[in-house]
Amino acid sequence: MTKHLTAVPDPEDTPTGPDELWTIEEAAAYLRTTPGTLYQWRHRRKGPPVAKPGKRLLYDPADVRAWFRGQVA
């Protein structure tokens, strides 16, 4: 299985306003995983909070960061 990762969002370029959201690709890049993993986590109700307006999955960057900080190895 081949992983296709996109570039990690630069903190200077990441959305910062309350209306700015990440796509699944941007959230996956931040978490250094694949969109497929995020789809699996969503299905299993394990990953960061996500909204689905219409057909797209959108992530609030603050929620993704908070979820990540809450993960303990």
JSON list of N, CA and C in Angstrom, two decimals, residues 15-59:
[
{"chain": "A", "resi": 15, "resn": "PRO", "atom": "N", "xyz": [-5.60, 28.51, 7.79]},
{"chain": "A", "resi": 15, "resn": "PRO", "atom": "CA", "xyz": [-6.74, 29.37, 8.09]},
{"chain": "A", "resi": 15, "resn": "PRO", "atom": "C", "xyz": [-6.73, 29.78, 9.55]},
{"chain": "A", "resi": 16, "resn": "THR", "atom": "N", "xyz": [-7.04, 31.02, 9.82]},
{"chain": "A", "resi": 16, "resn": "THR", "atom": "CA", "xyz": [-7.02, 31.49, 11.20]},
{"chain": "A", "resi": 16, "resn": "THR", "atom": "C", "xyz": [-8.34, 32.11, 11.61]},
{"chain": "A", "resi": 17, "resn": "GLY", "atom": "N", "xyz": [-9.17, 32.50, 10.67]},
{"chain": "A", "resi": 17, "resn": "GLY", "atom": "CA", "xyz": [-10.44, 33.13, 11.00]},
{"chain": "A", "resi": 17, "resn": "GLY", "atom": "C", "xyz": [-11.48, 32.10, 11.40]},
{"chain": "A", "resi": 18, "resn": "PRO", "atom": "N", "xyz": [-12.56, 32.55, 12.03]},
{"chain": "A", "resi": 18, "resn": "PRO", "atom": "CA", "xyz": [-13.58, 31.63, 12.50]},
{"chain": "A", "resi": 18, "resn": "PRO", "atom": "C", "xyz": [-14.31, 30.91, 11.36]},
{"chain": "A", "resi": 19, "resn": "ASP", "atom": "N", "xyz": [-14.28, 31.47, 10.17]},
{"chain": "A", "resi": 19, "resn": "ASP", "atom": "CA", "xyz": [-14.97, 30.86, 9.04]},
{"chain": "A", "resi": 19, "resn": "ASP", "atom": "C", "xyz": [-14.05, 30.01, 8.16]},
{"chain": "A", "resi": 20, "resn": "GLU", "atom": "N", "xyz": [-12.76, 29.96, 8.50]},
{"chain": "A", "resi": 20, "resn": "GLU", "atom": "CA", "xyz": [-11.81, 29.20, 7.70]},
{"chain": "A", "resi": 20, "resn": "GLU", "atom": "C", "xyz": [-11.77, 27.75, 8.18]},
{"chain": "A", "resi": 21, "resn": "LEU", "atom": "N", "xyz": [-11.89, 26.82, 7.25]},
{"chain": "A", "resi": 21, "resn": "LEU", "atom": "CA", "xyz": [-11.91, 25.40, 7.59]},
{"chain": "A", "resi": 21, "resn": "LEU", "atom": "C", "xyz": [-10.92, 24.65, 6.73]},
{"chain": "A", "resi": 22, "resn": "TRP", "atom": "N", "xyz": [-10.50, 23.48, 7.20]},
{"chain": "A", "resi": 22, "resn": "TRP", "atom": "CA", "xyz": [-9.60, 22.62, 6.44]},
{"chain": "A", "resi": 22, "resn": "TRP", "atom": "C", "xyz": [-10.39, 21.56, 5.69]},
{"chain": "A", "resi": 23, "resn": "THR", "atom": "N", "xyz": [-9.92, 21.23, 4.52]},
{"chain": "A", "resi": 23, "resn": "THR", "atom": "CA", "xyz": [-10.45, 20.09, 3.79]},
{"chain": "A", "resi": 23, "resn": "THR", "atom": "C", "xyz": [-9.87, 18.83, 4.43]},
{"chain": "A", "resi": 24, "resn": "ILE", "atom": "N", "xyz": [-10.36, 17.69, 4.01]},
{"chain": "A", "resi": 24, "resn": "ILE", "atom": "CA", "xyz": [-9.83, 16.44, 4.57]},
{"chain": "A", "resi": 24, "resn": "ILE", "atom": "C", "xyz": [-8.36, 16.26, 4.22]},
{"chain": "A", "resi": 25, "resn": "GLU", "atom": "N", "xyz": [-7.96, 16.75, 3.05]},
{"chain": "A", "resi": 25, "resn": "GLU", "atom": "CA", "xyz": [-6.55, 16.66, 2.65]},
{"chain": "A", "resi": 25, "resn": "GLU", "atom": "C", "xyz": [-5.67, 17.53, 3.55]},
{"chain": "A", "resi": 26, "resn": "GLU", "atom": "N", "xyz": [-6.15, 18.73, 3.88]},
{"chain": "A", "resi": 26, "resn": "GLU", "atom": "CA", "xyz": [-5.37, 19.63, 4.74]},
{"chain": "A", "resi": 26, "resn": "GLU", "atom": "C", "xyz": [-5.28, 19.09, 6.17]},
{"chain": "A", "resi": 27, "resn": "ALA", "atom": "N", "xyz": [-6.39, 18.55, 6.68]},
{"chain": "A", "resi": 27, "resn": "ALA", "atom": "CA", "xyz": [-6.38, 17.96, 8.02]},
{"chain": "A", "resi": 27, "resn": "ALA", "atom": "C", "xyz": [-5.45, 16.75, 8.06]},
{"chain": "A", "resi": 28, "resn": "ALA", "atom": "N", "xyz": [-5.51, 15.92, 7.02]},
{"chain": "A", "resi": 28, "resn": "ALA", "atom": "CA", "xyz": [-4.64, 14.74, 6.96]},
{"chain": "A", "resi": 28, "resn": "ALA", "atom": "C", "xyz": [-3.17, 15.16, 6.92]},
{"chain": "A", "resi": 29, "resn": "ALA", "atom": "N", "xyz": [-2.86, 16.19, 6.16]},
{"chain": "A", "resi": 29, "resn": "ALA", "atom": "CA", "xyz": [-1.48, 16.66, 6.07]},
{"chain": "A", "resi": 29, "resn": "ALA", "atom": "C", "xyz": [-1.00, 17.17, 7.43]},
{"chain": "A", "resi": 30, "resn": "TYR", "atom": "N", "xyz": [-1.85, 17.91, 8.14]},
{"chain": "A", "resi": 30, "resn": "TYR", "atom": "CA", "xyz": [-1.48, 18.41, 9.47]},
{"chain": "A", "resi": 30, "resn": "TYR", "atom": "C", "xyz": [-1.20, 17.25, 10.42]},
{"chain": "A", "resi": 31, "resn": "LEU", "atom": "N", "xyz": [-2.03, 16.21, 10.35]},
{"chain": "A", "resi": 31, "resn": "LEU", "atom": "CA", "xyz": [-1.88, 15.05, 11.22]},
{"chain": "A", "resi": 31, "resn": "LEU", "atom": "C", "xyz": [-0.87, 14.03, 10.69]},
{"chain": "A", "resi": 32, "resn": "ARG", "atom": "N", "xyz": [-0.32, 14.32, 9.52]},
{"chain": "A", "resi": 32, "resn": "ARG", "atom": "CA", "xyz": [0.67, 13.44, 8.86]},
{"chain": "A", "resi": 32, "resn": "ARG", "atom": "C", "xyz": [0.12, 12.03, 8.69]},
{"chain": "A", "resi": 33, "resn": "THR", "atom": "N", "xyz": [-1.08, 11.98, 8.16]},
{"chain": "A", "resi": 33, "resn": "THR", "atom": "CA", "xyz": [-1.73, 10.71, 7.84]},
{"chain": "A", "resi": 33, "resn": "THR", "atom": "C", "xyz": [-2.39, 10.87, 6.47]},
{"chain": "A", "resi": 34, "resn": "THR", "atom": "N", "xyz": [-3.20, 9.92, 6.08]},
{"chain": "A", "resi": 34, "resn": "THR", "atom": "CA", "xyz": [-3.84, 9.99, 4.77]},
{"chain": "A", "resi": 34, "resn": "THR", "atom": "C", "xyz": [-5.32, 10.34, 4.93]},
{"chain": "A", "resi": 35, "resn": "PRO", "atom": "N", "xyz": [-5.93, 10.88, 3.89]},
{"chain": "A", "resi": 35, "resn": "PRO", "atom": "CA", "xyz": [-7.38, 11.10, 3.95]},
{"chain": "A", "resi": 35, "resn": "PRO", "atom": "C", "xyz": [-8.14, 9.80, 4.22]},
{"chain": "A", "resi": 36, "resn": "GLY", "atom": "N", "xyz": [-7.65, 8.69, 3.69]},
{"chain": "A", "resi": 36, "resn": "GLY", "atom": "CA", "xyz": [-8.30, 7.40, 3.95]},
{"chain": "A", "resi": 36, "resn": "GLY", "atom": "C", "xyz": [-8.35, 7.07, 5.43]},
{"chain": "A", "resi": 37, "resn": "THR", "atom": "N", "xyz": [-7.29, 7.39, 6.15]},
{"chain": "A", "resi": 37, "resn": "THR", "atom": "CA", "xyz": [-7.27, 7.16, 7.59]},
{"chain": "A", "resi": 37, "resn": "THR", "atom": "C", "xyz": [-8.32, 8.02, 8.28]},
{"chain": "A", "resi": 38, "resn": "LEU", "atom": "N", "xyz": [-8.44, 9.28, 7.85]},
{"chain": "A", "resi": 38, "resn": "LEU", "atom": "CA", "xyz": [-9.45, 10.16, 8.45]},
{"chain": "A", "resi": 38, "resn": "LEU", "atom": "C", "xyz": [-10.85, 9.64, 8.16]},
{"chain": "A", "resi": 39, "resn": "TYR", "atom": "N", "xyz": [-11.08, 9.10, 6.97]},
{"chain": "A", "resi": 39, "resn": "TYR", "atom": "CA", "xyz": [-12.39, 8.50, 6.66]},
{"chain": "A", "resi": 39, "resn": "TYR", "atom": "C", "xyz": [-12.66, 7.33, 7.60]},
{"chain": "A", "resi": 40, "resn": "GLN", "atom": "N", "xyz": [-11.65, 6.50, 7.83]},
{"chain": "A", "resi": 40, "resn": "GLN", "atom": "CA", "xyz": [-11.82, 5.35, 8.74]},
{"chain": "A", "resi": 40, "resn": "GLN", "atom": "C", "xyz": [-12.09, 5.82, 10.17]},
{"chain": "A", "resi": 41, "resn": "TRP", "atom": "N", "xyz": [-11.32, 6.80, 10.63]},
{"chain": "A", "resi": 41, "resn": "TRP", "atom": "CA", "xyz": [-11.52, 7.32, 11.97]},
{"chain": "A", "resi": 41, "resn": "TRP", "atom": "C", "xyz": [-12.94, 7.87, 12.12]},
{"chain": "A", "resi": 42, "resn": "ARG", "atom": "N", "xyz": [-13.41, 8.58, 11.10]},
{"chain": "A", "resi": 42, "resn": "ARG", "atom": "CA", "xyz": [-14.76, 9.15, 11.15]},
{"chain": "A", "resi": 42, "resn": "ARG", "atom": "C", "xyz": [-15.78, 8.03, 11.26]},
{"chain": "A", "resi": 43, "resn": "HIS", "atom": "N", "xyz": [-15.61, 7.01, 10.46]},
{"chain": "A", "resi": 43, "resn": "HIS", "atom": "CA", "xyz": [-16.53, 5.87, 10.48]},
{"chain": "A", "resi": 43, "resn": "HIS", "atom": "C", "xyz": [-16.55, 5.19, 11.86]},
{"chain": "A", "resi": 44, "resn": "ARG", "atom": "N", "xyz": [-15.38, 5.12, 12.48]},
{"chain": "A", "resi": 44, "resn": "ARG", "atom": "CA", "xyz": [-15.26, 4.49, 13.80]},
{"chain": "A", "resi": 44, "resn": "ARG", "atom": "C", "xyz": [-15.48, 5.47, 14.95]},
{"chain": "A", "resi": 45, "resn": "ARG", "atom": "N", "xyz": [-15.74, 6.74, 14.62]},
{"chain": "A", "resi": 45, "resn": "ARG", "atom": "CA", "xyz": [-15.96, 7.80, 15.61]},
{"chain": "A", "resi": 45, "resn": "ARG", "atom": "C", "xyz": [-14.76, 7.97, 16.54]},
{"chain": "A", "resi": 46, "resn": "LYS", "atom": "N", "xyz": [-13.56, 7.94, 15.94]},
{"chain": "A", "resi": 46, "resn": "LYS", "atom": "CA", "xyz": [-12.32, 8.04, 16.72]},
{"chain": "A", "resi": 46, "resn": "LYS", "atom": "C", "xyz": [-11.55, 9.32, 16.45]},
{"chain": "A", "resi": 47, "resn": "GLY", "atom": "N", "xyz": [-11.73, 9.93, 15.32]},
{"chain": "A", "resi": 47, "resn": "GLY", "atom": "CA", "xyz": [-10.88, 11.05, 14.93]},
{"chain": "A", "resi": 47, "resn": "GLY", "atom": "C", "xyz": [-11.38, 12.40, 15.41]},
{"chain": "A", "resi": 48, "resn": "PRO", "atom": "N", "xyz": [-10.78, 13.45, 14.89]},
{"chain": "A", "resi": 48, "resn": "PRO", "atom": "CA", "xyz": [-11.17, 14.81, 15.28]},
{"chain": "A", "resi": 48, "resn": "PRO", "atom": "C", "xyz": [-12.58, 15.13, 14.79]},
{"chain": "A", "resi": 49, "resn": "PRO", "atom": "N", "xyz": [-13.24, 16.07, 15.45]},
{"chain": "A", "resi": 49, "resn": "PRO", "atom": "CA", "xyz": [-14.59, 16.47, 15.03]},
{"chain": "A", "resi": 49, "resn": "PRO", "atom": "C", "xyz": [-14.59, 16.97, 13.59]},
{"chain": "A", "resi": 50, "resn": "VAL", "atom": "N", "xyz": [-15.64, 16.64, 12.88]},
{"chain": "A", "resi": 50, "resn": "VAL", "atom": "CA", "xyz": [-15.74, 17.01, 11.47]},
{"chain": "A", "resi": 50, "resn": "VAL", "atom": "C", "xyz": [-17.17, 17.43, 11.16]},
{"chain": "A", "resi": 51, "resn": "ALA", "atom": "N", "xyz": [-17.32, 18.37, 10.24]},
{"chain": "A", "resi": 51, "resn": "ALA", "atom": "CA", "xyz": [-18.64, 18.79, 9.77]},
{"chain": "A", "resi": 51, "resn": "ALA", "atom": "C", "xyz": [-18.81, 18.33, 8.33]},
{"chain": "A", "resi": 52, "resn": "LYS", "atom": "N", "xyz": [-20.04, 18.06, 7.95]},
{"chain": "A", "resi": 52, "resn": "LYS", "atom": "CA", "xyz": [-20.30, 17.61, 6.59]},
{"chain": "A", "resi": 52, "resn": "LYS", "atom": "C", "xyz": [-21.43, 18.44, 5.98]},
{"chain": "A", "resi": 53, "resn": "PRO", "atom": "N", "xyz": [-21.08, 19.66, 5.56]},
{"chain": "A", "resi": 53, "resn": "PRO", "atom": "CA", "xyz": [-22.09, 20.45, 4.86]},
{"chain": "A", "resi": 53, "resn": "PRO", "atom": "C", "xyz": [-22.15, 20.00, 3.40]},
{"chain": "A", "resi": 54, "resn": "GLY", "atom": "N", "xyz": [-23.21, 19.35, 3.04]},
{"chain": "A", "resi": 54, "resn": "GLY", "atom": "CA", "xyz": [-23.28, 18.80, 1.68]},
{"chain": "A", "resi": 54, "resn": "GLY", "atom": "C", "xyz": [-22.49, 17.52, 1.59]},
{"chain": "A", "resi": 55, "resn": "LYS", "atom": "N", "xyz": [-21.63, 17.41, 0.60]},
{"chain": "A", "resi": 55, "resn": "LYS", "atom": "CA", "xyz": [-20.86, 16.18, 0.38]},
{"chain": "A", "resi": 55, "resn": "LYS", "atom": "C", "xyz": [-19.43, 16.25, 0.89]},
{"chain": "A", "resi": 56, "resn": "ARG", "atom": "N", "xyz": [-18.97, 17.42, 1.30]},
{"chain": "A", "resi": 56, "resn": "ARG", "atom": "CA", "xyz": [-17.58, 17.58, 1.71]},
{"chain": "A", "resi": 56, "resn": "ARG", "atom": "C", "xyz": [-17.42, 17.48, 3.22]},
{"chain": "A", "resi": 57, "resn": "LEU", "atom": "N", "xyz": [-16.28, 16.93, 3.64]},
{"chain": "A", "resi": 57, "resn": "LEU", "atom": "CA", "xyz": [-15.93, 16.91, 5.05]},
{"chain": "A", "resi": 57, "resn": "LEU", "atom": "C", "xyz": [-15.03, 18.12, 5.32]},
{"chain": "A", "resi": 58, "resn": "LEU", "atom": "N", "xyz": [-15.37, 18.89, 6.34]},
{"chain": "A", "resi": 58, "resn": "LEU", "atom": "CA", "xyz": [-14.59, 20.07, 6.68]},
{"chain": "A", "resi": 58, "resn": "LEU", "atom": "C", "xyz": [-14.23, 20.04, 8.16]},
{"chain": "A", "resi": 59, "resn": "TYR", "atom": "N", "xyz": [-13.00, 20.44, 8.44]},
{"chain": "A", "resi": 59, "resn": "TYR", "atom": "CA", "xyz": [-12.45, 20.40, 9.79]},
{"chain": "A", "resi": 59, "resn": "TYR", "atom": "C", "xyz": [-12.12, 21.81, 10.25]}
]
